[in-house]
Amino acid sequence: MSAAPPSWPDLPASHRRVLLELLIHGEESRVRLAERIDMSRASLTRIVRELVELGFVIEGQSRPSVTRGRPQEMLHLRADAARFVGIKLTGDALYAVLLDLEASVIDRREEALASRDPDSVVDLIRQVTDELLGDHAVPAVIGIGLAGDVLRQGEVEVVERSNFLGWDPPVPLRSLVERATCIRTVVTNDVHALAGAHHWFGSGDEDESIVVYGLGAGIGSGVVIDGDLMEGVHGRSGRVGHARIGGAGRVCDNGHTDCVHSFITMPAIEHNAGVAPGEYALAVSRAHQGDPVALDSFRRAAFALGAVIAESVNAFDPGAVSVMGEGLDMLDLAPEEVPRALAEYLEQLSPDDVRIERPRFDFGLYARGAAVSAMRTVLSS
């Protein structure tokens, strides 16, 4: 591996706040920036000077003031001043992106896992990170997202369980990657990371409360309340898959046949549609052709989604609910089922009161979410 990049500096909270404001809202005048973060202009001038010296901020061209005062000098981030590697791990692949300091994707990779053994996975992470960073001699941070329980033990993130990777007992992934790369690393649940990224760059409101669902081989959720990502005391927030909703579907890992997992995941849809494991596309095709068994599997999946959305709305009263993932064909094949479930499970609200979003999705978004989780750690902590 090439020489490790410089470490991310230990910045004071005031400096991180300035960087975070410019990251989320883009270039700002000194006057406007001081107002937004409730800071005196003298203090801001000092902080900006230090951030310019560190190479993180650039003083841009002056723009005419909206009043008749002097032109306002604009401040913006220097995009190439840092790099953030985002990695999403599945049971058989690694998806990676490289972000600059403005959170723009500047490179990406996709690699098959030769083995799920932790040492093999860490070595692949090291190789991909080395390729993405190249000779960039700027501070870098790695963010890793995966489906599983990521517990924080002091300053260490431990993957206690990851069914798709088959990791049990716990794996100290953060420590292993930091040792292999000599780069600060953050490990988080993939849907928590997705929610954090969507909150900053997709929801349109820094202080909004949102719930994000990720649907595919499993189901997970991430919750942001009044601008704060809620990971829970044990890092296990967002568990929604085993609420009992009636009916009879695929047997889940807990032995249920009537829970959300029995209907909503891609393996459940395959089973309930009567196709072999891994033939999700065939189930979709049959449903489009009007096959009643396949159609019913997507109807029940959509109803299950509406039920869990209703429960999150009842619990958190979010401004919006976003659904993402590769397993959302239910919304096209049975669009009437989500509102039907909302009407049945919502308390004191109607389906029309719930704003449901379906952003564009690809697996790179999970990797970008992991990179943004690294950003959140160094800029918000």
Tab-separated table of C-alpha atoms in Angstrom:
chain	number	residue	atom	x	y	z
A	1	MET	CA	0.000	0.000	0.000
A	2	SER	CA	1.137	3.572	-0.696
A	3	ALA	CA	1.891	5.928	2.178
A	4	ALA	CA	-1.135	6.582	4.377
A	5	PRO	CA	-2.784	9.988	3.907
A	6	PRO	CA	-2.576	12.605	6.656
A	7	SER	CA	-4.889	12.115	9.623
A	8	TRP	CA	-8.037	14.191	9.919
A	9	PRO	CA	-7.138	17.098	12.231
A	10	ASP	CA	-8.667	17.408	15.683
A	11	LEU	CA	-10.695	20.560	15.005
A	12	PRO	CA	-12.532	22.580	17.678
A	13	ALA	CA	-16.326	22.400	17.621
A	14	SER	CA	-16.572	25.959	16.256
A	15	HIS	CA	-14.401	25.068	13.250
A	16	ARG	CA	-16.408	21.902	12.575
A	17	ARG	CA	-19.616	23.919	12.694
A	18	VAL	CA	-18.353	26.294	9.995
A	19	LEU	CA	-17.302	23.396	7.758
A	20	LEU	CA	-20.612	21.615	8.322
A	21	GLU	CA	-22.597	24.729	7.440
A	22	LEU	CA	-20.684	25.199	4.183
A	23	LEU	CA	-21.020	21.498	3.372
A	24	ILE	CA	-24.795	21.363	3.772
A	25	HIS	CA	-25.745	24.813	2.472
A	26	GLY	CA	-22.958	25.610	0.024
A	27	GLU	CA	-21.084	28.874	-0.290
A	28	GLU	CA	-22.073	31.664	2.070
A	29	SER	CA	-21.107	35.251	2.713
A	30	ARG	CA	-19.372	35.962	6.001
A	31	VAL	CA	-22.354	37.980	7.188
A	32	ARG	CA	-24.886	35.275	6.366
A	33	LEU	CA	-22.697	32.500	7.786
A	34	ALA	CA	-22.209	34.358	11.075
A	35	GLU	CA	-25.985	34.796	11.339
A	36	ARG	CA	-26.749	31.147	10.605
A	37	ILE	CA	-24.397	29.766	13.258
A	38	ASP	CA	-24.968	32.595	15.755
A	39	MET	CA	-21.326	33.653	15.894
A	40	SER	CA	-19.727	37.073	16.129
A	41	ARG	CA	-18.082	38.317	12.948
A	42	ALA	CA	-14.777	38.702	14.788
A	43	SER	CA	-14.827	35.052	15.897
A	44	LEU	CA	-15.848	33.893	12.435
A	45	THR	CA	-13.029	35.890	10.845
A	46	ARG	CA	-10.498	34.169	13.101
A	47	ILE	CA	-11.923	30.696	12.457
A	48	VAL	CA	-12.103	31.218	8.701
A	49	ARG	CA	-8.502	32.401	8.648
A	50	GLU	CA	-7.417	29.202	10.404
A	51	LEU	CA	-9.529	27.013	8.083
A	52	VAL	CA	-8.018	28.772	5.066
A	53	GLU	CA	-4.534	28.067	6.448
A	54	LEU	CA	-5.491	24.390	6.862
A	55	GLY	CA	-6.667	24.345	3.252
A	56	PHE	CA	-10.330	23.504	3.966
A	57	VAL	CA	-11.927	26.850	3.038
A	58	ILE	CA	-11.429	29.221	0.112
A	59	GLU	CA	-12.318	32.896	0.107
A	60	GLY	CA	-14.050	33.384	-3.219
A	61	GLN	CA	-15.069	36.336	-5.326
A	62	SER	CA	-17.121	39.100	-3.822
A	63	ARG	CA	-20.756	39.413	-4.835
A	64	PRO	CA	-23.005	42.465	-4.786
A	65	SER	CA	-24.923	42.833	-1.545
A	66	VAL	CA	-28.697	42.495	-1.641
A	67	THR	CA	-28.718	45.832	0.160
A	68	ARG	CA	-26.688	48.872	-0.875
A	69	GLY	CA	-23.771	47.932	1.340
A	70	ARG	CA	-20.326	46.746	0.346
A	71	PRO	CA	-19.973	43.620	-1.843
A	72	GLN	CA	-19.965	40.427	0.219
A	73	GLU	CA	-16.985	38.065	0.086
A	74	MET	CA	-18.135	34.472	-0.398
A	75	LEU	CA	-16.716	31.496	1.480
A	76	HIS	CA	-16.802	27.949	0.184
A	77	LEU	CA	-15.193	24.598	0.806
A	78	ARG	CA	-12.101	23.549	-1.059
A	79	ALA	CA	-13.449	20.319	-2.528
A	80	ASP	CA	-10.080	18.609	-2.964
A	81	ALA	CA	-8.964	19.300	0.617
A	82	ALA	CA	-10.135	15.898	1.920
A	83	ARG	CA	-11.312	12.504	0.741
A	84	PHE	CA	-13.959	10.183	2.193
A	85	VAL	CA	-14.094	6.523	1.201
A	86	GLY	CA	-17.528	4.934	1.530
A	87	ILE	CA	-17.922	1.153	1.491
A	88	LYS	CA	-21.088	-0.942	1.493
A	89	LEU	CA	-20.671	-4.646	2.253
A	90	THR	CA	-23.219	-7.260	1.185
A	91	GLY	CA	-22.983	-11.021	1.488
A	92	ASP	CA	-21.221	-11.309	-1.860
A	93	ALA	CA	-19.942	-7.893	-2.948
A	94	LEU	CA	-18.254	-4.659	-1.935
A	95	TYR	CA	-19.488	-1.330	-3.312
A	96	ALA	CA	-17.229	1.686	-2.822
A	97	VAL	CA	-17.296	5.389	-3.636
A	98	LEU	CA	-14.865	8.246	-3.120
A	99	LEU	CA	-16.269	11.615	-2.043
A	100	ASP	CA	-14.592	14.992	-1.891
A	101	LEU	CA	-15.174	17.561	0.845
A	102	GLU	CA	-18.337	18.764	-0.925
A	103	ALA	CA	-19.759	15.202	-0.849
A	104	SER	CA	-19.508	14.820	-4.632
A	105	VAL	CA	-18.771	11.315	-5.928
A	106	ILE	CA	-15.483	11.414	-7.831
A	107	ASP	CA	-14.803	7.689	-8.232
A	108	ARG	CA	-16.417	4.330	-7.522
A	109	ARG	CA	-15.638	0.611	-7.448
A	110	GLU	CA	-17.532	-2.684	-7.260
A	111	GLU	CA	-15.792	-5.921	-6.293
A	112	ALA	CA	-17.002	-9.457	-5.607
A	113	LEU	CA	-16.065	-10.941	-2.236
A	114	ALA	CA	-13.681	-13.849	-2.716
A	115	SER	CA	-14.477	-14.896	0.863
A	116	ARG	CA	-16.621	-13.675	3.748
A	117	ASP	CA	-13.802	-14.310	6.191
A	118	PRO	CA	-13.167	-11.021	8.065
A	119	ASP	CA	-9.444	-10.989	7.232
A	120	SER	CA	-10.202	-11.445	3.531
A	121	VAL	CA	-12.837	-8.701	3.592
A	122	VAL	CA	-10.472	-6.314	5.390
A	123	ASP	CA	-7.757	-7.001	2.823
A	124	LEU	CA	-10.199	-6.197	0.006
A	125	ILE	CA	-11.190	-2.972	1.780
A	126	ARG	CA	-7.510	-2.066	1.998
A	127	GLN	CA	-6.949	-2.758	-1.705
A	128	VAL	CA	-9.994	-0.779	-2.842
A	129	THR	CA	-9.165	2.118	-0.515
A	130	ASP	CA	-5.621	2.216	-1.871
A	131	GLU	CA	-6.932	2.304	-5.450
A	132	LEU	CA	-9.457	5.051	-4.727
A	133	LEU	CA	-7.132	7.321	-2.780
A	134	GLY	CA	-4.139	6.885	-5.051
A	135	ASP	CA	-1.556	9.562	-4.323
A	136	HIS	CA	-3.966	12.111	-2.794
A	137	ALA	CA	-1.944	13.580	0.078
A	138	VAL	CA	-4.951	15.048	1.897
A	139	PRO	CA	-6.787	13.959	5.062
A	140	ALA	CA	-8.956	10.896	4.492
A	141	VAL	CA	-11.561	8.978	6.481
A	142	ILE	CA	-13.196	5.614	5.710
A	143	GLY	CA	-16.875	4.887	6.337
A	144	ILE	CA	-18.214	1.315	6.200
A	145	GLY	CA	-21.883	0.338	6.163
A	146	LEU	CA	-23.328	-3.158	6.420
A	147	ALA	CA	-26.554	-4.869	7.406
A	148	GLY	CA	-26.096	-5.957	10.984
A	149	ASP	CA	-25.705	-4.877	14.572
A	150	VAL	CA	-22.889	-2.364	14.999
A	151	LEU	CA	-22.279	-1.815	18.697
A	152	ARG	CA	-20.094	0.878	20.173
A	153	GLN	CA	-17.819	-0.301	22.960
A	154	GLY	CA	-16.076	2.859	24.098
A	155	GLU	CA	-14.405	4.280	21.004
A	156	VAL	CA	-14.617	1.019	19.058
A	157	GLU	CA	-17.367	-0.138	16.693
A	158	VAL	CA	-17.859	-3.905	16.832
A	159	VAL	CA	-19.988	-5.808	14.326
A	160	GLU	CA	-21.802	-8.085	16.732
A	161	ARG	CA	-23.834	-9.894	14.110
A	162	SER	CA	-24.164	-9.745	10.338
A	163	ASN	CA	-26.347	-12.511	8.937
A	164	PHE	CA	-25.494	-11.819	5.299
A	165	LEU	CA	-21.759	-11.985	5.994
A	166	GLY	CA	-22.123	-14.835	8.475
A	167	TRP	CA	-20.155	-12.957	11.137
A	168	ASP	CA	-20.769	-14.380	14.583
A	169	PRO	CA	-19.013	-13.998	17.073
A	170	PRO	CA	-18.371	-10.231	17.003
A	171	VAL	CA	-15.828	-8.733	14.593
A	172	PRO	CA	-13.896	-5.565	15.588
A	173	LEU	CA	-14.094	-4.300	12.007
A	174	ARG	CA	-13.104	-0.719	12.725
A	175	SER	CA	-9.892	-1.726	14.497
A	176	LEU	CA	-9.002	-4.251	11.800
A	177	VAL	CA	-9.462	-1.734	8.978
A	178	GLU	CA	-7.607	1.041	10.800
A	179	ARG	CA	-4.714	-1.325	11.421
A	180	ALA	CA	-4.636	-2.378	7.755
A	181	THR	CA	-4.988	1.111	6.249
A	182	CYS	CA	-3.678	3.491	8.943
A	183	ILE	CA	-6.777	5.600	8.208
A	184	ARG	CA	-9.473	6.642	10.674
A	185	THR	CA	-12.521	4.443	10.110
A	186	VAL	CA	-16.206	4.612	11.052
A	187	VAL	CA	-18.470	1.533	10.933
A	188	THR	CA	-22.248	1.807	11.023
A	189	ASN	CA	-25.446	0.017	10.113
A	190	ASP	CA	-26.067	0.552	6.412
A	191	VAL	CA	-29.612	1.918	6.702
A	192	HIS	CA	-28.594	4.263	9.528
A	193	ALA	CA	-25.897	5.582	7.189
A	194	LEU	CA	-28.409	5.866	4.343
A	195	ALA	CA	-30.754	7.845	6.597
A	196	GLY	CA	-27.977	10.193	7.684
A	197	ALA	CA	-26.982	10.924	4.093
A	198	HIS	CA	-30.575	11.416	2.981
A	199	HIS	CA	-31.151	13.784	5.886
A	200	TRP	CA	-28.211	15.997	4.918
A	201	PHE	CA	-28.490	15.879	1.144
A	202	GLY	CA	-31.918	14.540	0.217
A	203	SER	CA	-34.617	15.713	2.611
A	204	GLY	CA	-34.165	19.420	2.008
A	205	ASP	CA	-34.402	20.419	5.675
A	206	GLU	CA	-31.474	20.178	8.083
A	207	ASP	CA	-33.779	20.071	11.116
A	208	GLU	CA	-36.477	17.820	9.679
A	209	SER	CA	-37.559	14.530	11.230
A	210	ILE	CA	-37.497	11.681	8.710
A	211	VAL	CA	-37.689	7.900	8.619
A	212	VAL	CA	-35.831	5.956	5.924
A	213	TYR	CA	-36.587	2.328	5.061
A	214	GLY	CA	-34.169	0.116	3.153
A	215	LEU	CA	-35.805	-2.907	1.502
A	216	GLY	CA	-34.094	-5.788	-0.237
A	217	ALA	CA	-32.810	-9.063	1.157
A	218	GLY	CA	-33.956	-7.722	4.528
A	219	ILE	CA	-35.614	-4.625	5.922
A	220	GLY	CA	-34.102	-1.936	8.099
A	221	SER	CA	-34.874	1.632	9.008
A	222	GLY	CA	-33.068	4.767	10.047
A	223	VAL	CA	-34.622	7.580	12.055
A	224	VAL	CA	-33.675	11.256	12.219
A	225	ILE	CA	-35.495	13.311	14.862
A	226	ASP	CA	-35.159	17.108	14.783
A	227	GLY	CA	-31.912	16.806	12.856
A	228	ASP	CA	-30.298	14.093	15.013
A	229	LEU	CA	-29.667	10.572	13.713
A	230	MET	CA	-31.035	8.172	16.322
A	231	GLU	CA	-28.906	5.021	16.560
A	232	GLY	CA	-30.089	3.929	19.992
A	233	VAL	CA	-28.267	3.140	23.219
A	234	HIS	CA	-27.110	-0.214	21.832
A	235	GLY	CA	-26.861	0.796	18.157
A	236	ARG	CA	-29.913	-1.314	17.329
A	237	SER	CA	-32.561	1.284	16.503
A	238	GLY	CA	-34.766	0.743	13.465
A	239	ARG	CA	-35.806	-2.857	14.011
A	240	VAL	CA	-39.208	-3.240	12.393
A	241	GLY	CA	-39.224	-6.611	10.685
A	242	HIS	CA	-40.991	-8.819	13.214
A	243	ALA	CA	-44.171	-6.871	13.959
A	244	ARG	CA	-47.075	-9.333	13.553
A	245	ILE	CA	-49.585	-8.308	10.881
A	246	GLY	CA	-51.539	-11.540	10.342
A	247	GLY	CA	-51.774	-13.819	7.335
A	248	ALA	CA	-49.482	-16.692	6.423
A	249	GLY	CA	-46.222	-16.186	4.582
A	250	ARG	CA	-42.616	-17.374	4.551
A	251	VAL	CA	-41.167	-18.590	7.859
A	252	CYS	CA	-38.786	-15.899	9.134
A	253	ASP	CA	-35.605	-16.461	11.147
A	254	ASN	CA	-37.641	-16.152	14.360
A	255	GLY	CA	-40.118	-18.821	13.290
A	256	HIS	CA	-42.961	-16.414	12.472
A	257	THR	CA	-45.183	-16.813	9.430
A	258	ASP	CA	-47.251	-13.681	10.022
A	259	CYS	CA	-44.713	-10.907	10.612
A	260	VAL	CA	-43.427	-8.176	8.314
A	261	HIS	CA	-40.384	-10.307	7.401
A	262	SER	CA	-42.727	-13.060	6.223
A	263	PHE	CA	-43.940	-10.847	3.390
A	264	ILE	CA	-41.795	-7.808	2.681
A	265	THR	CA	-38.266	-9.014	1.893
A	266	MET	CA	-37.175	-10.232	-1.524
A	267	PRO	CA	-36.704	-13.831	-0.257
A	268	ALA	CA	-40.212	-13.705	1.243
A	269	ILE	CA	-41.682	-12.406	-2.014
A	270	GLU	CA	-39.913	-15.187	-3.941
A	271	HIS	CA	-41.260	-17.843	-1.571
A	272	ASN	CA	-44.784	-16.450	-1.522
A	273	ALA	CA	-44.787	-16.068	-5.334
A	274	GLY	CA	-43.819	-19.718	-5.790
A	275	VAL	CA	-40.440	-19.143	-7.437
A	276	ALA	CA	-37.043	-20.500	-6.436
A	277	PRO	CA	-34.699	-18.540	-4.142
A	278	GLY	CA	-32.861	-15.879	-6.105
A	279	GLU	CA	-35.539	-15.662	-8.816
A	280	TYR	CA	-37.004	-12.342	-7.709
A	281	ALA	CA	-36.981	-11.040	-11.299
A	282	LEU	CA	-39.123	-14.011	-12.342
A	283	ALA	CA	-41.637	-13.188	-9.604
A	284	VAL	CA	-41.798	-9.600	-10.896
A	285	SER	CA	-42.264	-10.818	-14.468
A	286	ARG	CA	-45.062	-13.216	-13.504
A	287	ALA	CA	-46.836	-10.507	-11.524
A	288	HIS	CA	-46.703	-8.140	-14.505
A	289	GLN	CA	-48.214	-10.915	-16.617
A	290	GLY	CA	-51.112	-11.228	-14.182
A	291	ASP	CA	-50.130	-14.439	-12.393
A	292	PRO	CA	-52.449	-14.410	-9.339
A	293	VAL	CA	-50.007	-16.060	-6.924
A	294	ALA	CA	-47.176	-13.703	-7.847
A	295	LEU	CA	-49.453	-10.671	-7.736
A	296	ASP	CA	-50.724	-11.671	-4.313
A	297	SER	CA	-47.158	-11.894	-2.985
A	298	PHE	CA	-46.519	-8.283	-4.021
A	299	ARG	CA	-49.871	-7.140	-2.642
A	300	ARG	CA	-49.039	-8.646	0.750
A	301	ALA	CA	-45.550	-7.129	0.632
A	302	ALA	CA	-46.981	-3.683	-0.094
A	303	PHE	CA	-49.502	-4.054	2.726
A	304	ALA	CA	-46.675	-5.011	5.107
A	305	LEU	CA	-44.748	-1.917	4.029
A	306	GLY	CA	-47.771	0.275	4.700
A	307	ALA	CA	-48.132	-1.285	8.152
A	308	VAL	CA	-44.535	-0.544	9.199
A	309	ILE	CA	-44.718	2.968	7.755
A	310	ALA	CA	-47.850	3.575	9.821
A	311	GLU	CA	-46.150	2.365	12.989
A	312	SER	CA	-43.162	4.671	12.432
A	313	VAL	CA	-45.484	7.602	11.791
A	314	ASN	CA	-47.400	6.787	14.973
A	315	ALA	CA	-44.168	6.592	16.958
A	316	PHE	CA	-42.111	9.489	15.543
A	317	ASP	CA	-44.468	11.820	13.627
A	318	PRO	CA	-41.846	12.443	10.889
A	319	GLY	CA	-42.117	15.060	8.182
A	320	ALA	CA	-41.460	12.414	5.541
A	321	VAL	CA	-40.899	8.691	5.094
A	322	SER	CA	-38.455	7.625	2.384
A	323	VAL	CA	-38.385	4.082	1.012
A	324	MET	CA	-35.292	2.874	-0.830
A	325	GLY	CA	-33.800	-0.390	-1.961
A	326	GLU	CA	-33.828	-2.914	-4.761
A	327	GLY	CA	-37.018	-4.626	-3.575
A	328	LEU	CA	-39.661	-1.950	-4.191
A	329	ASP	CA	-41.544	-3.396	-7.178
A	330	MET	CA	-44.467	-3.866	-4.797
A	331	LEU	CA	-45.149	-0.130	-5.058
A	332	ASP	CA	-45.675	-0.417	-8.819
A	333	LEU	CA	-47.510	-3.734	-8.816
A	334	ALA	CA	-49.845	-3.057	-5.875
A	335	PRO	CA	-49.979	0.724	-5.333
A	336	GLU	CA	-53.323	0.542	-3.548
A	337	GLU	CA	-52.061	-1.649	-0.702
A	338	VAL	CA	-49.852	0.878	1.100
A	339	PRO	CA	-52.709	3.402	1.539
A	340	ARG	CA	-54.991	0.548	2.627
A	341	ALA	CA	-52.546	-0.479	5.356
A	342	LEU	CA	-52.026	3.139	6.401
A	343	ALA	CA	-55.771	3.568	6.813
A	344	GLU	CA	-55.890	0.475	9.024
A	345	TYR	CA	-52.857	1.159	11.240
A	346	LEU	CA	-52.514	4.948	11.509
A	347	GLU	CA	-53.704	6.646	14.679
A	348	GLN	CA	-55.352	10.093	14.421
A	349	LEU	CA	-54.029	10.640	10.894
A	350	SER	CA	-55.220	9.778	7.411
A	351	PRO	CA	-53.079	8.291	4.616
A	352	ASP	CA	-53.067	11.697	2.903
A	353	ASP	CA	-51.259	13.165	5.925
A	354	VAL	CA	-48.209	10.945	5.329
A	355	ARG	CA	-45.551	12.121	2.867
A	356	ILE	CA	-43.918	9.063	1.315
A	357	GLU	CA	-40.890	9.554	-0.928
A	358	ARG	CA	-39.213	7.072	-3.252
A	359	PRO	CA	-35.814	8.512	-4.196
A	360	ARG	CA	-33.754	7.130	-7.054
A	361	PHE	CA	-31.764	4.164	-5.760
A	362	ASP	CA	-28.668	2.143	-6.540
A	363	PHE	CA	-26.243	0.304	-4.266
A	364	GLY	CA	-23.824	3.194	-4.633
A	365	LEU	CA	-26.185	5.183	-2.393
A	366	TYR	CA	-25.420	2.813	0.478
A	367	ALA	CA	-21.697	3.369	-0.114
A	368	ARG	CA	-22.226	7.128	-0.301
A	369	GLY	CA	-24.199	6.902	2.940
A	370	ALA	CA	-21.236	5.159	4.561
A	371	ALA	CA	-18.919	7.947	3.388
A	372	VAL	CA	-21.330	10.554	4.728
A	373	SER	CA	-21.392	8.708	8.069
A	374	ALA	CA	-17.635	9.313	8.193
A	375	MET	CA	-18.298	12.981	7.428
A	376	ARG	CA	-20.906	13.171	10.183
A	377	THR	CA	-18.429	11.706	12.646
A	378	VAL	CA	-15.577	14.128	11.966
A	379	LEU	CA	-17.771	17.216	11.501
A	380	SER	CA	-20.532	16.665	14.061
A	381	SER	CA	-18.876	14.852	16.969
